[in-house]
Short mmCIF file of C-alpha atoms in Angstrom, two decimals:
data_model
loop_
_atom_site.label_atom_id
_atom_site.label_comp_id
_atom_site.label_asym_id
_atom_site.label_seq_id
_atom_site.Cartn_x
_atom_site.Cartn_y
_atom_site.Cartn_z
CA MET A 648 0.00 0.00 0.00
CA LYS A 649 1.37 3.43 -0.88
CA SER A 650 0.33 6.97 -0.18
CA GLU A 651 0.74 9.08 -3.36
CA GLU A 652 1.82 12.63 -2.52
CA PRO A 653 4.41 14.69 -2.48
CA VAL A 654 12.97 18.00 -1.96
CA ARG A 655 16.40 20.72 -2.20
CA ALA A 656 19.94 19.75 -3.25
CA LEU A 657 23.18 21.20 -4.49
CA VAL A 658 23.23 21.91 -8.22
CA ALA A 659 26.60 21.79 -9.92
CA GLY A 660 26.83 23.83 -13.07
CA GLY A 661 29.37 24.68 -15.70
CA VAL A 662 31.37 22.70 -18.18
CA LEU A 663 32.29 19.90 -15.80
CA ALA A 664 28.68 19.04 -14.94
CA MET A 665 27.74 19.02 -18.61
CA ALA A 666 30.71 16.82 -19.48
CA LEU A 667 29.57 14.22 -16.97
CA MET A 668 25.97 14.00 -18.18
CA GLY A 669 25.04 10.96 -20.18
CA LEU A 670 27.81 8.77 -18.80
CA VAL A 671 27.45 5.42 -17.14
CA ALA A 672 28.32 4.70 -13.50
CA CYS A 673 25.40 6.62 -12.04
CA ALA A 674 25.51 9.68 -14.27
CA THR A 675 22.46 11.22 -15.89
CA THR A 676 21.08 10.06 -19.23
CA THR A 677 18.44 12.78 -19.65
CA THR A 678 18.70 16.40 -20.76
CA THR A 679 18.63 19.25 -18.28
CA PRO A 680 15.08 20.63 -17.83
CA VAL A 681 14.06 24.25 -17.40
CA SER A 682 13.50 23.68 -13.67
CA ARG A 683 16.45 22.47 -11.62
CA GLN A 684 14.32 21.72 -8.55
CA ALA A 685 13.14 18.32 -7.36
CA ASP A 686 9.52 17.39 -8.06
CA PRO A 687 7.59 17.93 -4.79
CA ALA A 688 5.61 14.75 -5.50
CA PHE A 689 8.74 12.86 -4.41
CA ALA A 690 9.35 14.77 -1.18
CA ARG A 691 10.42 12.77 1.87
CA LYS A 692 7.53 11.82 4.15
CA ILE A 693 6.24 9.16 6.54
CA VAL A 694 3.71 6.86 4.86
CA THR A 695 1.70 3.75 5.62
CA TYR A 696 3.72 0.77 4.45
CA PRO A 697 2.79 -2.61 5.97
CA THR A 698 5.55 -5.17 5.37
CA PRO A 699 6.92 -8.21 7.20
CA VAL A 700 10.56 -7.09 6.95
CA PRO A 701 12.29 -5.89 10.14
CA THR A 702 12.42 -2.25 11.19
CA GLY A 703 15.42 -0.53 9.64
CA THR A 704 15.28 -2.49 6.38
CA ILE A 705 15.49 -0.52 3.14
CA VAL A 706 13.06 -1.52 0.38
CA ILE A 707 13.46 0.11 -3.03
CA ASP A 708 10.59 0.10 -5.53
CA PRO A 709 12.21 1.34 -8.76
CA GLY A 710 8.96 1.13 -10.71
CA SER A 711 7.37 3.76 -8.47
CA HIS A 712 10.60 5.72 -7.89
CA PHE A 713 10.43 5.37 -4.13
CA LEU A 714 12.75 4.06 -1.42
CA TYR A 715 11.23 2.98 1.89
CA LEU A 716 13.07 2.89 5.21
CA VAL A 717 10.86 0.60 7.29
CA GLN A 718 9.95 2.08 10.68
CA GLY A 719 7.72 -0.63 12.10
CA GLY A 720 4.10 -0.25 13.11
CA GLY A 721 3.09 -0.39 9.46
CA GLN A 722 4.96 2.79 8.58
CA ALA A 723 8.04 3.80 6.63
CA ILE A 724 9.96 6.91 5.68
CA ARG A 725 9.49 7.28 1.94
CA TYR A 726 12.12 8.97 -0.23
CA GLY A 727 11.81 9.82 -3.90
CA VAL A 728 14.56 8.34 -6.07
CA GLY A 729 15.95 8.37 -9.56
CA VAL A 730 16.60 4.87 -10.88
CA GLY A 731 18.48 3.04 -13.60
CA GLY A 732 17.31 3.62 -17.14
CA GLU A 733 15.75 0.81 -19.14
CA GLY A 734 18.18 -2.05 -19.50
CA PHE A 735 20.36 -0.94 -16.59
CA GLY A 736 18.13 -1.90 -13.66
CA TRP A 737 19.21 -4.34 -10.95
CA SER A 738 17.03 -6.19 -8.44
CA GLY A 739 17.78 -8.45 -5.52
CA SER A 740 18.87 -8.36 -1.88
CA ALA A 741 22.09 -6.94 -0.51
CA THR A 742 23.68 -5.43 2.59
CA VAL A 743 25.12 -1.99 3.24
CA HIS A 744 28.80 -2.90 3.39
CA SER A 745 30.23 0.59 3.77
CA LYS A 746 29.26 4.27 3.83
CA GLN A 747 31.07 7.39 2.67
CA GLU A 748 30.56 11.12 3.06
CA TRP A 749 31.12 13.09 -0.15
CA PRO A 750 32.45 9.96 -1.87
CA ASP A 751 35.02 10.03 -4.65
CA TRP A 752 33.94 8.81 -8.08
CA TYR A 753 36.06 6.24 -9.92
CA PRO A 754 34.93 5.78 -13.53
CA PRO A 755 35.55 2.22 -14.77
CA THR A 756 38.62 1.72 -16.95
CA GLU A 757 36.34 0.85 -19.86
CA MET A 758 34.65 4.25 -19.56
CA LEU A 759 37.94 6.13 -19.55
CA GLN A 760 39.00 4.22 -22.64
CA ARG A 761 35.70 5.00 -24.34
CA LYS A 762 35.64 8.63 -23.16
CA PRO A 763 39.29 9.73 -23.00
CA GLU A 764 38.20 13.37 -22.64
CA LEU A 765 37.11 12.54 -19.10
CA ARG A 766 40.71 12.24 -17.97
CA GLU A 767 41.14 16.02 -17.94
CA HIS A 768 38.51 16.15 -15.17
CA MET A 769 40.12 13.33 -13.18
CA THR A 770 43.02 13.17 -10.80
CA GLN A 771 45.09 10.48 -9.10
CA LEU A 772 43.28 9.55 -5.90
CA GLN A 773 44.03 6.97 -3.21
CA SER A 774 42.25 4.18 -5.07
CA GLY A 775 43.07 5.20 -8.63
CA ILE A 776 42.04 7.75 -11.24
CA GLY A 777 38.87 9.55 -10.24
CA MET A 778 37.07 12.70 -9.20
CA PRO A 779 37.32 13.91 -5.60
CA GLY A 780 34.07 14.08 -3.66
CA GLY A 781 32.34 17.45 -3.57
CA PRO A 782 29.39 19.47 -4.87
CA GLU A 783 30.32 18.90 -8.53
CA ASN A 784 30.74 15.16 -8.12
CA PRO A 785 27.80 13.21 -9.67
CA ILE A 786 27.75 10.78 -6.70
CA GLY A 787 26.53 13.56 -4.42
CA ALA A 788 26.86 14.10 -0.68
CA ARG A 789 26.76 10.51 0.60
CA GLY A 790 27.12 6.95 -0.68
CA LEU A 791 25.90 3.58 0.59
CA TYR A 792 27.76 0.64 -0.99
CA LEU A 793 25.84 -2.60 -1.41
CA TRP A 794 27.41 -6.05 -1.25
CA GLN A 795 26.11 -9.59 -1.47
CA GLY A 796 28.20 -11.68 0.90
CA ASN A 797 31.84 -10.96 0.06
CA LYS A 798 31.09 -9.53 -3.37
CA ASP A 799 30.55 -5.90 -4.31
CA THR A 800 27.36 -5.61 -6.36
CA LEU A 801 28.68 -2.32 -7.85
CA TYR A 802 25.20 -1.01 -6.97
CA ARG A 803 25.02 2.17 -4.90
CA ILE A 804 22.53 4.35 -3.11
CA HIS A 805 23.89 7.87 -3.39
CA GLY A 806 23.13 11.55 -3.74
CA THR A 807 23.02 13.71 -6.84
CA ASN A 808 23.86 17.24 -7.92
CA GLU A 809 20.90 17.02 -10.33
CA PRO A 810 17.78 17.05 -8.09
CA TRP A 811 15.42 17.45 -11.05
CA THR A 812 16.17 13.81 -11.99
CA ILE A 813 14.39 12.40 -8.92
CA GLY A 814 11.34 10.44 -10.03
CA GLN A 815 12.88 9.56 -13.40
CA ASN A 816 14.74 6.69 -15.04
CA VAL A 817 18.01 8.49 -15.38
CA SER A 818 21.10 6.59 -14.29
CA SER A 819 22.99 3.47 -15.24
CA GLY A 820 21.73 1.26 -12.45
CA CYS A 821 22.28 3.08 -9.15
CA ILE A 822 19.64 4.62 -6.89
CA ARG A 823 19.98 8.37 -6.41
CA LEU A 824 18.33 10.68 -3.88
CA THR A 825 18.59 14.43 -3.43
CA ASN A 826 21.57 15.41 -1.31
CA ASP A 827 19.25 16.40 1.55
CA ASP A 828 17.56 13.01 1.46
CA ILE A 829 20.71 10.90 1.13
CA ILE A 830 22.17 12.70 4.16
CA ASP A 831 19.01 11.91 6.11
CA LEU A 832 19.04 8.26 5.00
CA TYR A 833 22.79 7.96 5.64
CA ASN A 834 22.36 9.14 9.22
CA ARG A 835 19.62 6.58 9.84
CA THR A 836 21.38 3.62 8.15
CA PRO A 837 24.04 1.59 9.99
CA ILE A 838 26.53 -0.73 8.34
CA GLY A 839 24.89 -4.13 7.84
CA THR A 840 21.44 -2.77 6.94
CA LYS A 841 19.50 -5.10 4.65
CA VAL A 842 18.41 -3.68 1.30
CA HIS A 843 15.83 -5.19 -1.05
CA VAL A 844 15.55 -3.83 -4.60
CA LEU A 845 12.29 -4.97 -6.16
CA ALA A 846 11.99 -5.95 -9.79
CA THR A 847 10.31 -3.11 -11.67
CA ALA A 848 7.66 -5.39 -13.16
CA TYR A 849 6.12 -6.01 -9.74
CA ASN A 850 3.62 -3.63 -8.23
CA ALA A 851 3.62 -2.59 -4.61
CA SER A 852 0.94 -5.07 -3.53
CA VAL A 853 3.12 -7.96 -4.72
CA ALA A 854 6.33 -6.45 -3.38
CA SER A 855 5.79 -7.21 0.30
CA GLY A 856 5.15 -10.87 -0.50
CA ILE A 857 8.37 -11.11 -2.48
CA VAL A 858 10.39 -9.56 0.30
CA ALA A 859 8.72 -11.84 2.85
CA ALA A 860 9.72 -14.87 0.81
CA GLN A 861 13.31 -13.62 0.73
CA GLN A 862 13.34 -13.54 4.52
CA ARG A 863 12.42 -17.20 4.93
#
C-alpha cells in the first residue's frame, strides 16, 4: 500500500557538470530541464507501508521511484529516487557494506577508454584515477555501498547534484536521492542494513510478499 503525494539539493553547473551528463556509472542520461528543482511529488515523508521485513530495512521500488526505510508499526519513511534507465536496472537483496561522506567517483577503466576526454577532469586519488568528492561530483553528498556476501554488487545508493532527476529513469543502475535526502538516510542507516531492490515489473501489492519470501 502506498500513499501518493508529495525535496532541495546542491546543483553543480558549468562545463564539468555538462561533461559528466550521459555517462554510465550513475551519471544522468536525460537532458537538463528548465527547472532544476526536485519534483515535490517525491518529497520525503512518513507513509503507511505494511511489510513483514524488520524495522530498519530498506526496500526500493524502482517502478514507483520510491525508497522505503521501514519504521515498524506499518509505517516507513518514503524517499523519492531516480533509478536506472531501461536495460540498466538491478534487483535483488544486498547489505550496506560501507558508507562514505562526499564519496570520490572512480569511472571504470572501460569508460575512460571510451571517453578519453574525461581524464582532464580526473586526478590520481588513493584508489586510482577519479574525481574527488564534492558538490560537482555526480555521486553527491553521501554513498551507501551494497554487497552480497563478500562480493561488491557495484550497486550504490547515493546523492546527486541534479535534483530534477528524482522520479525519473536516469542513471545506469544506481539509486539516487537528493543530497538532503541521502544525508538523512545515511544518518539513519548503519553498516549491515539489509536492502531489497524490487523488480520493476512487480507492483507494490506484490512487493511485500516477495520480500517476505526472501526472509524465509
